PDB file of C-alpha atoms in Angstrom:
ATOM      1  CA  UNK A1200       1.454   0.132 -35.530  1.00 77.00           C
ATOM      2  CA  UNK A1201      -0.173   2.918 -33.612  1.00 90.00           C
ATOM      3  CA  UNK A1202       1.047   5.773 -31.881  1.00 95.00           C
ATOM      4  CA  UNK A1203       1.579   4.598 -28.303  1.00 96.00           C
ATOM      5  CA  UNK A1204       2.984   5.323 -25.239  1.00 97.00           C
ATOM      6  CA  UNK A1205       3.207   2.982 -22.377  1.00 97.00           C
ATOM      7  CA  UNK A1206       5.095   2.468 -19.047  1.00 97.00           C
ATOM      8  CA  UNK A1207       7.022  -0.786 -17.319  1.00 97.00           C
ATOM      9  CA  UNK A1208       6.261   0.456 -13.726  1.00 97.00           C
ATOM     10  CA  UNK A1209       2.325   0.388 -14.153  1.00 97.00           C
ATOM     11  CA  UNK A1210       0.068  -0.831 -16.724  1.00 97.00           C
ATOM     12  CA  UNK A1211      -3.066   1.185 -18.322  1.00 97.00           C
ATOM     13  CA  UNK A1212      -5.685   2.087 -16.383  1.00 97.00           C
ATOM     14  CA  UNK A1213      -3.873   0.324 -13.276  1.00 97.00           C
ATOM     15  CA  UNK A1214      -2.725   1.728 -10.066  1.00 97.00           C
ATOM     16  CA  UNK A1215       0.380   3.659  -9.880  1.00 97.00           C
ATOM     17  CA  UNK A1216       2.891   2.282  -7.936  1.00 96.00           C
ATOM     18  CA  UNK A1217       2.895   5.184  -4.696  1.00 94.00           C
ATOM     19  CA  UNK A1218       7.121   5.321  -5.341  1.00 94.00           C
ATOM     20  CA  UNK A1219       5.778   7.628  -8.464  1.00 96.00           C
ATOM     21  CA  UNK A1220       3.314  10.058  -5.830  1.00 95.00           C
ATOM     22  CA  UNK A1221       3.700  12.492  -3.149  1.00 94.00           C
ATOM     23  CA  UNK A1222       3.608   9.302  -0.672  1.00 93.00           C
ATOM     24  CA  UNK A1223       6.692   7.841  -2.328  1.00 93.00           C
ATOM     25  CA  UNK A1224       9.805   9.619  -3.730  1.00 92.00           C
ATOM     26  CA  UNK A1225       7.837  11.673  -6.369  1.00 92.00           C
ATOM     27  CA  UNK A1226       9.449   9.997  -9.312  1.00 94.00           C
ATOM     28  CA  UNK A1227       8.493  10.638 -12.569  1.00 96.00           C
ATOM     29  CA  UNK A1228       7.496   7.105 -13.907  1.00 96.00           C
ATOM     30  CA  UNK A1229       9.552   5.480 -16.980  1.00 96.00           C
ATOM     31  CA  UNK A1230       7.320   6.237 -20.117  1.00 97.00           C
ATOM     32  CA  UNK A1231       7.926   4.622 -23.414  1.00 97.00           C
ATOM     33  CA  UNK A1232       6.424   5.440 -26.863  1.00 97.00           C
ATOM     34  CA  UNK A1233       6.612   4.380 -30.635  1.00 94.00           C
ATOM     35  CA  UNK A1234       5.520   4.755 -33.858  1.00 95.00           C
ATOM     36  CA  UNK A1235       4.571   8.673 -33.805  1.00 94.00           C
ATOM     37  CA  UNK A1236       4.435  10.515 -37.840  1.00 95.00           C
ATOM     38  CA  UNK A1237       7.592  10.326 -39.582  1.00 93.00           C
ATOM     39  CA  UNK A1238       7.737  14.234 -39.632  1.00 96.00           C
ATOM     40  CA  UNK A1239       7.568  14.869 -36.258  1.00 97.00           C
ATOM     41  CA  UNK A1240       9.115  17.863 -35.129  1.00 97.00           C
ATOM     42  CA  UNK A1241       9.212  17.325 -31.244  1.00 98.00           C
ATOM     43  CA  UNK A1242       6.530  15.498 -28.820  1.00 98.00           C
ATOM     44  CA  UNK A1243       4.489  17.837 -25.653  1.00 98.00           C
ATOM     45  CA  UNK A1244       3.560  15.718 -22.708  1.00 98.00           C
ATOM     46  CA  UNK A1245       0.672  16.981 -20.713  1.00 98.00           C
ATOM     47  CA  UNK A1246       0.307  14.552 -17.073  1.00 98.00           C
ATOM     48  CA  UNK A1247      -3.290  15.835 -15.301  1.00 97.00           C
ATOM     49  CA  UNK A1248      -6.129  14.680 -13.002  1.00 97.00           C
ATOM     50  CA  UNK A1249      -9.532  15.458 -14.230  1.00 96.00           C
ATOM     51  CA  UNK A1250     -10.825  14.178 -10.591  1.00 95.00           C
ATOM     52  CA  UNK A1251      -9.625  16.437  -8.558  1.00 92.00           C
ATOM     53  CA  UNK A1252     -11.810  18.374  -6.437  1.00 90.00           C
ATOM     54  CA  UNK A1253     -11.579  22.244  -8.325  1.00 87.00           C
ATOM     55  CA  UNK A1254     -11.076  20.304 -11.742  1.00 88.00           C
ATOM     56  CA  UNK A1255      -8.362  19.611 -13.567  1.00 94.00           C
ATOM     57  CA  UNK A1256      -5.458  19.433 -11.961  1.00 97.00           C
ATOM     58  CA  UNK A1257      -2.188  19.403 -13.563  1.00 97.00           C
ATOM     59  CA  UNK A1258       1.174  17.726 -12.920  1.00 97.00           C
ATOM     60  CA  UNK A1259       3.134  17.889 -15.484  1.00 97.00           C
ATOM     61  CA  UNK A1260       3.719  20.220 -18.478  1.00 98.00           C
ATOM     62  CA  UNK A1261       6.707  19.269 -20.752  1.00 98.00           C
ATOM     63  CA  UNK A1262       7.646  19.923 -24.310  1.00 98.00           C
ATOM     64  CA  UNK A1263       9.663  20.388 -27.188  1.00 98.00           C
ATOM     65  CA  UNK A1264      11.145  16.709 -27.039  1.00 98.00           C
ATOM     66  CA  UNK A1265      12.862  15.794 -29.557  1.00 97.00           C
ATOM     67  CA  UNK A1266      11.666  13.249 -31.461  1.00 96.00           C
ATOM     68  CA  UNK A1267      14.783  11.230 -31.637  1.00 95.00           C
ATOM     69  CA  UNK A1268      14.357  10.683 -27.658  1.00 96.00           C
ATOM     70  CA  UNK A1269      11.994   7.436 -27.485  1.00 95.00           C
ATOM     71  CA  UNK A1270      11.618   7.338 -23.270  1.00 95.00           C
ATOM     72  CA  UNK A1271      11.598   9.213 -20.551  1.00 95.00           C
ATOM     73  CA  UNK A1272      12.145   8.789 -17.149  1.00 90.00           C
ATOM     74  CA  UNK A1273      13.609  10.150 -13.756  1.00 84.00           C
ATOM     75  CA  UNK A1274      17.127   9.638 -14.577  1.00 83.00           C
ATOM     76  CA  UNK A1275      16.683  10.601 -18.294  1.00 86.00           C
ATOM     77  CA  UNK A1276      15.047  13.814 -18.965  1.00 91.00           C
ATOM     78  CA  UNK A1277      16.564  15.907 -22.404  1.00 93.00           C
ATOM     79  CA  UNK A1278      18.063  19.041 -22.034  1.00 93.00           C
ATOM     80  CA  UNK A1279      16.437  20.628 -25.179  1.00 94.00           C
ATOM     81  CA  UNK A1280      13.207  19.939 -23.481  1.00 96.00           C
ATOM     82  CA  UNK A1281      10.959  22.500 -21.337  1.00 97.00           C
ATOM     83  CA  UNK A1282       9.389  21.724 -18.357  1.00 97.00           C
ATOM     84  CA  UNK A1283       6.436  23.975 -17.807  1.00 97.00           C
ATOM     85  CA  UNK A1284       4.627  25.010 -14.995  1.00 98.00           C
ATOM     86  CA  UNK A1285       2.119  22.632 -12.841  1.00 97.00           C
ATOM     87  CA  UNK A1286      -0.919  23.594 -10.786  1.00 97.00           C
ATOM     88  CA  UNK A1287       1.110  23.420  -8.003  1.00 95.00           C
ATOM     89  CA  UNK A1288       2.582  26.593  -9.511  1.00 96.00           C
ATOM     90  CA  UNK A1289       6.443  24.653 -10.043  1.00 96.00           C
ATOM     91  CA  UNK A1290       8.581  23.716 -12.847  1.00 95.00           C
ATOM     92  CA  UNK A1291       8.367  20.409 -13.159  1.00 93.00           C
ATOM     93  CA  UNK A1292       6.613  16.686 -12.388  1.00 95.00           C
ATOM     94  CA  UNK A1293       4.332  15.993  -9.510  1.00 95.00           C
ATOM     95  CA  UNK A1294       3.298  13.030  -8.506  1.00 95.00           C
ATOM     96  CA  UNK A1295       0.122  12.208  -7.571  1.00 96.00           C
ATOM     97  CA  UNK A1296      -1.531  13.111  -4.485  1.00 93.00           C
ATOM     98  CA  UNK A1297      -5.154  12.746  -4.427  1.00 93.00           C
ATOM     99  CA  UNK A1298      -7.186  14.279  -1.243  1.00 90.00           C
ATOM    100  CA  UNK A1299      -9.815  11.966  -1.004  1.00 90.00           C
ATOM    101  CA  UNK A1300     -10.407   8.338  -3.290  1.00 91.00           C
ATOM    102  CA  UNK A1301      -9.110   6.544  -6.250  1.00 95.00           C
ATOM    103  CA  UNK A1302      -8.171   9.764  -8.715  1.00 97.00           C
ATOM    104  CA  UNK A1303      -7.536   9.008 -12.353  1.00 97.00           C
ATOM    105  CA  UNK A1304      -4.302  10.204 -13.984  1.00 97.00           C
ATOM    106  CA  UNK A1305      -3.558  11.216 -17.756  1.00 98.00           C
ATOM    107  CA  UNK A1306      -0.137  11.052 -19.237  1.00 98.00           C
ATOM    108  CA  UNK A1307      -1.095  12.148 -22.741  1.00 98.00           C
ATOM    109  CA  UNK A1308       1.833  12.646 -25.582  1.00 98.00           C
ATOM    110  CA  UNK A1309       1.298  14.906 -28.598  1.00 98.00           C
ATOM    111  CA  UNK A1310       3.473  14.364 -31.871  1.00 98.00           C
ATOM    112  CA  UNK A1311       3.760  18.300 -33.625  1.00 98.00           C
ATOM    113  CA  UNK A1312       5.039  19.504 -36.460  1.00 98.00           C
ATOM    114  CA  UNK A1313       6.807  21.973 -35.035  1.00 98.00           C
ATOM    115  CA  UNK A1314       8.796  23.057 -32.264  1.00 97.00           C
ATOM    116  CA  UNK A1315       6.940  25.415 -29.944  1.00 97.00           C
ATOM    117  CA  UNK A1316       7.854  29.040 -29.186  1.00 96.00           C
ATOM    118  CA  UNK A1317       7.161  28.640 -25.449  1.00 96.00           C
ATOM    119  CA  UNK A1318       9.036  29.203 -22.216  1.00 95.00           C
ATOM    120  CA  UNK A1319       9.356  27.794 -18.775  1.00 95.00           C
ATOM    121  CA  UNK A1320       6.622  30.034 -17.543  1.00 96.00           C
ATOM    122  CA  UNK A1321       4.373  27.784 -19.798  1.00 97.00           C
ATOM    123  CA  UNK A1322       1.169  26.254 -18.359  1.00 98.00           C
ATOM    124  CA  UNK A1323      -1.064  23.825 -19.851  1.00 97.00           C
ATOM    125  CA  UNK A1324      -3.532  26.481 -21.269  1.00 97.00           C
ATOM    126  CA  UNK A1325      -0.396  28.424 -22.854  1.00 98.00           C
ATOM    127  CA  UNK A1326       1.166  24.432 -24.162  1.00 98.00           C
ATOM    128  CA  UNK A1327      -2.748  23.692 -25.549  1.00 98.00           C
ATOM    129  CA  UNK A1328      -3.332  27.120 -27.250  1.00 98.00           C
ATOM    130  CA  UNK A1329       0.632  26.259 -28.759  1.00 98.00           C
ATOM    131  CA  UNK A1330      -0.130  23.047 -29.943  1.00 98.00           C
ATOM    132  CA  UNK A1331      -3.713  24.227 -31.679  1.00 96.00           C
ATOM    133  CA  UNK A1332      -3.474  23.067 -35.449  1.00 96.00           C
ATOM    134  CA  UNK A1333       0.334  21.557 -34.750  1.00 98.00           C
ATOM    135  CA  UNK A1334      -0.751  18.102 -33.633  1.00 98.00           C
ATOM    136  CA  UNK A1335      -0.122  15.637 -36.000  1.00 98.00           C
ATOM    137  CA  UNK A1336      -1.233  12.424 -33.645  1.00 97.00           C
ATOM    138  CA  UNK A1337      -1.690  11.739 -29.672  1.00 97.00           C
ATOM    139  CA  UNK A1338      -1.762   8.402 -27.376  1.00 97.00           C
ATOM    140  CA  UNK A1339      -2.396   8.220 -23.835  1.00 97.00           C
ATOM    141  CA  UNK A1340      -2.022   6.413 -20.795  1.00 98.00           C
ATOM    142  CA  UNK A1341      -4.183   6.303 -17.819  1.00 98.00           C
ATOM    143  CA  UNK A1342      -2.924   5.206 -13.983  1.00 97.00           C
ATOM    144  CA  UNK A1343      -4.910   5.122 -11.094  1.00 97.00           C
ATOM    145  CA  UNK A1344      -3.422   6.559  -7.485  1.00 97.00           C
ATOM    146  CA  UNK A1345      -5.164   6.323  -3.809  1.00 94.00           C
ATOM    147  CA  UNK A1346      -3.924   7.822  -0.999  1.00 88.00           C
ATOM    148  CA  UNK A1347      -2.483   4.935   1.373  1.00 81.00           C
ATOM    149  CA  UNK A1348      -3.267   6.687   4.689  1.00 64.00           C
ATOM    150  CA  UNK A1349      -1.930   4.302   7.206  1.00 51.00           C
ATOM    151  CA  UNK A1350       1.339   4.845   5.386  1.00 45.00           C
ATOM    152  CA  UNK A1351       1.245   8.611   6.793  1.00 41.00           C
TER     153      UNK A1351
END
């Protein structure tokens, strides 16, 4: 089977339920994965927005997972992992929050053979650059989040 990471609160290239966004609670949706190279020596998770309106924006930089951890989510983060920092300029997950339409949202998850030499302060540039020659395979999955104004 293929590398392959999936969720059971929203399916690929559907919406995101707004519990997981900045009009909900902010959680960080359950993700599940499989099958990544036997030598795997820990997993990066990069969580951005190509749509937004200056470019990419970013929501989530974590890595260094160990590759014995098969899921993540809000109640089960590892403590050997790093968060990095987002475009909001925090450590951490943040949900999406689009200003304006239906914005398109990338959690993409990186199997490396190696475990990074990177700290907190890490940004997606720094995580990328890190990762450059490491990555042995990658799988992706793609929600979709608009802004519910009435709810506000």
């Amino acid at each position: 089977m293929p590398f392959e990471i999936t969720s059971p609160d929203f399916q690929d290239n559907h919406s995101i339920p707004s519990k997981f966004t900045c009009e909900g609670t902010d959680e960080i949706p359950t993700l599940i994965w499989q099958d990544f190279p036997d030598n795997t020596e820990s997993l990066a998770l990069i969580v951005d927005d190509p749509d937004a309106p200056n470019g990419d924006w970013v929501h989530w930089v974590f890595f260094n997972i160990p590759p014995y951890v098969k899921h993540l989510s809000a109640n089960s983060l590892p403590s050997e992992a790093t968060n990095g920092i987002n475009s909001w300029g925090n450590s951490g997950y943040g949900g999406p929050c689009p200003p304006t339409g239906e914005h398109r949202y990338f959690f993409k998850l990186y199997a490396l053979d190696t475990i990074l030499d990177l700290t907190g302060t890490a940004t997606k540039k720094d995580l990328l650059a890190a990762m450059d020659s490491h990555i042995l395979d990658s799988t992706q999955l793609m929600g979709l989040y608009k802004k519910h104004l009435s709810q506000k």
